[in-house]
Coordinates of C-alpha atoms in Angstrom, one line a residue:
X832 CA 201.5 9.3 -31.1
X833 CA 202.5 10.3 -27.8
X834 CA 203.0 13.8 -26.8
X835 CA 202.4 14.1 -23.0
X836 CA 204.3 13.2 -20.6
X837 CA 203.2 10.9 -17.2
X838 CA 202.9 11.6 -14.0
X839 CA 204.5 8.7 -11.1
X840 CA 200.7 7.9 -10.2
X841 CA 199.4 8.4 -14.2
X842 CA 202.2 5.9 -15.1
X843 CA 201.5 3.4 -11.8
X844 CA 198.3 3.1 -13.0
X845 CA 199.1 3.0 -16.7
X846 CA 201.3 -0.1 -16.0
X847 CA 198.3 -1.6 -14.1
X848 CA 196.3 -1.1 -17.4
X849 CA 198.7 -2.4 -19.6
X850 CA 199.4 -5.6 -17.3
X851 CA 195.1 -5.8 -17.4
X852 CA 194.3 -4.6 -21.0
X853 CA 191.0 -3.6 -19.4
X854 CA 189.1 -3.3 -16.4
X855 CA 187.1 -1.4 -13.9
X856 CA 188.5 0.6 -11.4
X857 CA 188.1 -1.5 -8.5
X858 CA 190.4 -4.2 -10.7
X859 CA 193.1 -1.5 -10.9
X860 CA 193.3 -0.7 -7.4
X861 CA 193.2 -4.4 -6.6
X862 CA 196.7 -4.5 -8.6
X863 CA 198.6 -1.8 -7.1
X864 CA 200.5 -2.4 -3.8
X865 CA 200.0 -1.3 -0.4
X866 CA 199.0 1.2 0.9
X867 CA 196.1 1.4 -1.5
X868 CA 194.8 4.5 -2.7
X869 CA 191.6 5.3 -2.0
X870 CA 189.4 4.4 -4.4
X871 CA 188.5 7.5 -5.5
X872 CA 191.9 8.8 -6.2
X873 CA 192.4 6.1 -8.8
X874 CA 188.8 6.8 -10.4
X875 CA 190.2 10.6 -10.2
X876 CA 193.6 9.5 -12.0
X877 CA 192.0 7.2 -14.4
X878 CA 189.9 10.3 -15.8
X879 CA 192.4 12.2 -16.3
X880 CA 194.4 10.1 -18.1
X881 CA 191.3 9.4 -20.0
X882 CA 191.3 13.7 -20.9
X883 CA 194.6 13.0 -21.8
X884 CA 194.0 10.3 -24.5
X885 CA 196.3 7.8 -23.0
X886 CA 193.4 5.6 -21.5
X887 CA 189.5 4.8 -23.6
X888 CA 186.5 3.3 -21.8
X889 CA 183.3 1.0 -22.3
X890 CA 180.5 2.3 -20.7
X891 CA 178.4 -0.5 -18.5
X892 CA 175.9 1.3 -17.4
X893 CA 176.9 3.5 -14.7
X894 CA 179.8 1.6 -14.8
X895 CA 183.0 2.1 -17.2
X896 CA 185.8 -0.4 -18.2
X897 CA 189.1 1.0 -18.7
X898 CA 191.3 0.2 -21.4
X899 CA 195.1 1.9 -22.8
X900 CA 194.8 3.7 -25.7
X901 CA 198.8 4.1 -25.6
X902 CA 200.7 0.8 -26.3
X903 CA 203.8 0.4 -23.3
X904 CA 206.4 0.3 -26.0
X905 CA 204.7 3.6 -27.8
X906 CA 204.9 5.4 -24.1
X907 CA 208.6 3.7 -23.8
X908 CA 209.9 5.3 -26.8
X909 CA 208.4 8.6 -26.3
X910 CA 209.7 8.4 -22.5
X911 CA 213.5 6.8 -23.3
X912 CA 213.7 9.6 -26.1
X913 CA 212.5 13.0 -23.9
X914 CA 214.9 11.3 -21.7
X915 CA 218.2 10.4 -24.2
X916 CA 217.7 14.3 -25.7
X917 CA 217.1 16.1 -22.5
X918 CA 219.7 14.7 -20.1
X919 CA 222.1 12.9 -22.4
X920 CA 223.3 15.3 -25.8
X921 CA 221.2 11.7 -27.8
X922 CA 224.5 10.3 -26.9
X923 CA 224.0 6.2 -26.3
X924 CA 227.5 6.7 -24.8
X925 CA 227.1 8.9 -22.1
X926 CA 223.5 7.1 -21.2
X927 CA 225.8 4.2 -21.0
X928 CA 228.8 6.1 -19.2
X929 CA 226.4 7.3 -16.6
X930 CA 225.1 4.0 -15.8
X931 CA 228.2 2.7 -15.6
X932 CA 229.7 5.4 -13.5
X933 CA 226.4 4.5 -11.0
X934 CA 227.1 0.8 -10.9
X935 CA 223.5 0.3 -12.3
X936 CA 225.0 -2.1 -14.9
X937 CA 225.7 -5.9 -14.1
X938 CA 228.4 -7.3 -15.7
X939 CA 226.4 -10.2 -17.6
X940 CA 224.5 -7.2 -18.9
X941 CA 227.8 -5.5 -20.2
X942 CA 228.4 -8.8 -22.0
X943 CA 225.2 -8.7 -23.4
X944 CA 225.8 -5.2 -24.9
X945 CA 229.0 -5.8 -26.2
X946 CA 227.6 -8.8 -28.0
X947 CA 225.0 -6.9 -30.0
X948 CA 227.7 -4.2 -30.6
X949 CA 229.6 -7.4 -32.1
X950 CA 226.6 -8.0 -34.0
X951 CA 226.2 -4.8 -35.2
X952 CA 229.4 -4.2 -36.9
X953 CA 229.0 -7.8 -38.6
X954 CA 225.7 -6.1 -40.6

């Protein structure tokens, strides 16, 4: 279960690991875009999300190879809910109303939610 919540660099590097599944540090840094971190900074970052019991290793000698120990949909849920109850009453509505109100929402997508509301109301 997830209970702590990622930094911007924790969850860059977290999407590196999930893209991966595993691998060494030099193998996440390859991943992330320019400008690179140093390499140290992601060794740094890794570790901590290691204290933090989102990320395991495999010890290779000196060496370790990184795997997540969080799923990307078990860190989505935990992040869209912290999200829905803190900024948005757990109202689906006003989620959607803000979106809207942004013009972050295509209007093939608005099709596409009106056709599982449709859907719903047929179960």
């Amino acid at each position: 279960m997830v209970e702590k919540e990622l930094t911007r660099a924790e969850e860059q590097i977290m999407h590196v690991l999930w893209t991966l599944e595993k691998g060494f540090v030099k193998d996440v840094l390859d991943q992330l875009p320019e400008p690179k971190p140093a390499y140290n900074t992601v060794s740094t970052i890794i570790r901590i999300l290691e204290q933090k019991g989102f990320v395991g290793h495999t010890a290779y000698g000196k060496s370790h190879r990184y795997h997540p120990l969080i799923t990307k949909e078990q860190y989505r849920t935990f992040a869209t809910e912290k999200l829905m109850e803190g900024y948005f009453g757990n109202s689906i509505g006003s989620l959607f109303s803000f979106f809207v109100k942004k013009k972050k929402v295509e209007l093939n997508e608005a099709d596409d939610i009106l056709k599982m509301i449709e859907q719903m109301k047929k179960q």
